[in-house]
PDB file of C-alpha atoms in Angstrom:
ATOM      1  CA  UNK A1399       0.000   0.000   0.000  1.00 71.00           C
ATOM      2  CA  UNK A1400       1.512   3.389  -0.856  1.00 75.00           C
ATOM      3  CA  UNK A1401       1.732   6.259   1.299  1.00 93.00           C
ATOM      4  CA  UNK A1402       0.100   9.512   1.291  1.00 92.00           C
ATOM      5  CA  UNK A1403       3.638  11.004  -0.304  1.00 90.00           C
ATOM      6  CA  UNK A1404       3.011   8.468  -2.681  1.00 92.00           C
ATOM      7  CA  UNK A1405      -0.503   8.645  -3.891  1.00 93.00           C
ATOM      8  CA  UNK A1406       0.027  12.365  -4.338  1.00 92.00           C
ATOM      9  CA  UNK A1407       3.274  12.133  -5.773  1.00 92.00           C
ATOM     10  CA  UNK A1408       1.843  10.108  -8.540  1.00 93.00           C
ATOM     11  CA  UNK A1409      -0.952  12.362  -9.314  1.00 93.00           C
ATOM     12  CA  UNK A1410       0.675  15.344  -9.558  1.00 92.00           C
ATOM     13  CA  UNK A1411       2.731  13.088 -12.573  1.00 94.00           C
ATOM     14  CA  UNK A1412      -0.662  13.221 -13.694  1.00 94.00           C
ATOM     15  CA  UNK A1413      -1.362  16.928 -13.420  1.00 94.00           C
ATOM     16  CA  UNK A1414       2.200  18.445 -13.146  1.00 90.00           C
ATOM     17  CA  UNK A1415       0.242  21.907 -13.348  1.00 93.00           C
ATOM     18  CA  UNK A1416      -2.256  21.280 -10.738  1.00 95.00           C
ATOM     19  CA  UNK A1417      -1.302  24.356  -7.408  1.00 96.00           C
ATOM     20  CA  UNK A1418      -4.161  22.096  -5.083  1.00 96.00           C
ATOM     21  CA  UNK A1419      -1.845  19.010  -5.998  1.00 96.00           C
ATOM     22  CA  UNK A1420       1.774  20.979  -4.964  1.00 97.00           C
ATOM     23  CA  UNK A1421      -0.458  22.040  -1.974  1.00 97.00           C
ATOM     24  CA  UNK A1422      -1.313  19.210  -0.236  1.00 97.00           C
ATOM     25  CA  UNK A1423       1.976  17.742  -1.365  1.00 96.00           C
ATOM     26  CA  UNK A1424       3.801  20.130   0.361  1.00 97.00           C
ATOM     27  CA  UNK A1425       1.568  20.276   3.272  1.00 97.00           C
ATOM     28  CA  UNK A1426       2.657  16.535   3.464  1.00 96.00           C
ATOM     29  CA  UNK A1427       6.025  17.418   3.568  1.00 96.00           C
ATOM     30  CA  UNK A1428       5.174  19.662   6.256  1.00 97.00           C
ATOM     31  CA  UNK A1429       3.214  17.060   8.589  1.00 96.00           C
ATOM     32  CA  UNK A1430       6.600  14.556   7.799  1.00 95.00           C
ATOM     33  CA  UNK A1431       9.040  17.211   8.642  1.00 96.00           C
ATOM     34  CA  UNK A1432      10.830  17.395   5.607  1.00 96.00           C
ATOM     35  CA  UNK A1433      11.620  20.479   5.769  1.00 97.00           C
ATOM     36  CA  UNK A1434      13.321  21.499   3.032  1.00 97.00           C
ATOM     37  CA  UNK A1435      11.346  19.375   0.232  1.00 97.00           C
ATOM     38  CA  UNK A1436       8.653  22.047   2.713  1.00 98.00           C
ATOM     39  CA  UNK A1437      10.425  25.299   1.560  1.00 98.00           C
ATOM     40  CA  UNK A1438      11.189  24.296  -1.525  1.00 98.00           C
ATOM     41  CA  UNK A1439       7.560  23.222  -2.045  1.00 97.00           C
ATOM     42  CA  UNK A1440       6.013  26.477  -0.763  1.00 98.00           C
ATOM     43  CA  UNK A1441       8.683  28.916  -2.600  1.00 98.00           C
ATOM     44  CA  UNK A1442       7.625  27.044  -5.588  1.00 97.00           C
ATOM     45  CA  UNK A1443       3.804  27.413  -5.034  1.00 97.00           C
ATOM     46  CA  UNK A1444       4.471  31.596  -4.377  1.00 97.00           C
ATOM     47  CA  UNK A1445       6.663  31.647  -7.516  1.00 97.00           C
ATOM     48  CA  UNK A1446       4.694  29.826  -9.764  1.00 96.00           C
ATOM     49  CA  UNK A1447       1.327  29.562  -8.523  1.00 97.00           C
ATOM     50  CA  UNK A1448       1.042  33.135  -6.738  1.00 96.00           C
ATOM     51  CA  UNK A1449      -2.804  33.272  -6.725  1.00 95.00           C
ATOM     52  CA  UNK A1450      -3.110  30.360  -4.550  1.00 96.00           C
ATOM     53  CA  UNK A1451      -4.060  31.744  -1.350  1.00 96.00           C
ATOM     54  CA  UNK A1452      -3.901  28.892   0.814  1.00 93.00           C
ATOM     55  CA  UNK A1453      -0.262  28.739   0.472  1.00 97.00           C
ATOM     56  CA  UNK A1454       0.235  32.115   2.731  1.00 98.00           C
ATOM     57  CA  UNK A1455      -0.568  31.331   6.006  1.00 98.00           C
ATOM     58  CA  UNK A1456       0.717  28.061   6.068  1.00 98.00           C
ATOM     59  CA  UNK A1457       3.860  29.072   4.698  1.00 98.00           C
ATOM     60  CA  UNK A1458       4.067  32.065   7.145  1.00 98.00           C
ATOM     61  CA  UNK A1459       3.158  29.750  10.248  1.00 98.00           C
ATOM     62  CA  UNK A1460       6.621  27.133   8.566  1.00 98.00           C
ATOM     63  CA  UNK A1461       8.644  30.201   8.458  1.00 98.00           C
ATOM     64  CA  UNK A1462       7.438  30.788  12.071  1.00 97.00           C
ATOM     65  CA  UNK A1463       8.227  27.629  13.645  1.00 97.00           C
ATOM     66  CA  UNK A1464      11.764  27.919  11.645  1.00 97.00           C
ATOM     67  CA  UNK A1465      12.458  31.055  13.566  1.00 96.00           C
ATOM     68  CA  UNK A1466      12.315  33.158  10.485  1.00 97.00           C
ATOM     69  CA  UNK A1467       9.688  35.473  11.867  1.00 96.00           C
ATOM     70  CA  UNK A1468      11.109  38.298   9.418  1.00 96.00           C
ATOM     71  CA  UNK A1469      10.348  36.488   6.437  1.00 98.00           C
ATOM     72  CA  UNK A1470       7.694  35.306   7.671  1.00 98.00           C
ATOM     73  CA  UNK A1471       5.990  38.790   8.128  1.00 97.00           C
ATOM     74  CA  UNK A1472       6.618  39.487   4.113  1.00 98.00           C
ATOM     75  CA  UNK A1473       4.957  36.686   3.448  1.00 98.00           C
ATOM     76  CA  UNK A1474       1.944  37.167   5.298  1.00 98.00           C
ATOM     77  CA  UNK A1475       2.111  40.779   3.846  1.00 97.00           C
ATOM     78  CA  UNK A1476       1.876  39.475   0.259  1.00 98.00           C
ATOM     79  CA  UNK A1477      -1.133  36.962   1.151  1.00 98.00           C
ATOM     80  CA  UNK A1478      -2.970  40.120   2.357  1.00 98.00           C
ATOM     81  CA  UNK A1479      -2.237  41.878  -0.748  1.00 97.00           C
ATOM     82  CA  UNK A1480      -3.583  38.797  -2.844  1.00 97.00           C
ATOM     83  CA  UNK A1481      -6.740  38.056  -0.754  1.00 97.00           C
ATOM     84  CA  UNK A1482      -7.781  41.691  -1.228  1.00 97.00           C
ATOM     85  CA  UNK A1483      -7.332  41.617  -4.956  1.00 96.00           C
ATOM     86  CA  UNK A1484      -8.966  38.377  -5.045  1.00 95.00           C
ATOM     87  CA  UNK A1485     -11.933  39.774  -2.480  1.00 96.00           C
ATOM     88  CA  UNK A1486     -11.533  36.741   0.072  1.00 96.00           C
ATOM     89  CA  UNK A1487     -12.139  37.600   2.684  1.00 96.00           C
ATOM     90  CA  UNK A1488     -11.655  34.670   5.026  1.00 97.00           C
ATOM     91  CA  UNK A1489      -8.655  34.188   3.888  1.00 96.00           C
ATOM     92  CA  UNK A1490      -7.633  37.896   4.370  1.00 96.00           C
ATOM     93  CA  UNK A1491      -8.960  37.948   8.036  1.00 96.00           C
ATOM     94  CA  UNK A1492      -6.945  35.068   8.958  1.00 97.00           C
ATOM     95  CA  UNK A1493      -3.643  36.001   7.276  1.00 97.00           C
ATOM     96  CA  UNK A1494      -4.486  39.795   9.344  1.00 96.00           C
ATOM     97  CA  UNK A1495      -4.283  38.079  12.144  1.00 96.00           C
ATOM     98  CA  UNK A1496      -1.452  36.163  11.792  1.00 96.00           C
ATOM     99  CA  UNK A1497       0.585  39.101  10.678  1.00 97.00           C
ATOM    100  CA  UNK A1498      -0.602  40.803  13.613  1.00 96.00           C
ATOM    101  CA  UNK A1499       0.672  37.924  16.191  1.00 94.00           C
ATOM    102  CA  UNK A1500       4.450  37.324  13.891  1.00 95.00           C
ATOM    103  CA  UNK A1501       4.598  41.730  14.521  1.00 91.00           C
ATOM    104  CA  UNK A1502       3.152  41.169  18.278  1.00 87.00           C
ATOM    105  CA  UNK A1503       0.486  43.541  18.293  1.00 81.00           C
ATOM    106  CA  UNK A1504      -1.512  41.285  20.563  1.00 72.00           C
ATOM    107  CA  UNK A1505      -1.301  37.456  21.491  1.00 61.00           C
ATOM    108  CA  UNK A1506      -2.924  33.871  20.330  1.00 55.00           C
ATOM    109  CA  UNK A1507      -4.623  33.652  24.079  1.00 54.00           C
ATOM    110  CA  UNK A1508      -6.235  37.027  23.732  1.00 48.00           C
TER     111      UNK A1508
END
């Protein structure tokens, strides 16, 4: 039986082009801690797939828990920018709020 890598490694041979595919692959990568297949996988998703919005926060909460709080801000910044062009709003409240906690402006607990 294959694994989760697996399965979506194979069908994103399928659909090479597909950003939900990179996505989830990535986000895999994530939950296994491979780390830099991680990076690698979100820089690609912002470079080449910049429209995908999910691909902020969760790339903002890796640089995080890297320590890279810096980078992690500009990345949060350009999500915001995004989600307002692309009027979603969820998606722009949550990246907000993340931005404000990686600046400290107020805390997770509040």
């Amino acid at each position: 039986m294959e694994s989760r890598l697996e399965q979506l490694q194979n069908f994103l041979k399928e659909s090479p082009h597909d950003p939900f595919l990179k996505y989830a692959l990535t986000m895999e990568h994530v939950k296994l801690e491979n780390k830099d297949d991680a990076r690698n996988g979100f820089e690609e998703l912002v470079e080449i797939h910049p429209d995908y919005i999910g691909t902020y926060y969760h790339f903002g909460k890796f640089l995080e828990s890297e320590g890279e709080k810096d980078q992690a801000i500009e990345i949060y910044e350009k999500g915001i920018l995004i989600a307002q062009q692309k009027r979603n709003f969820h998606a722009l409240g949550e990246l907000k709020n993340a931005l404000m906690m990686a600046s400290g402006l107020f805390d997770e607990d509040e």
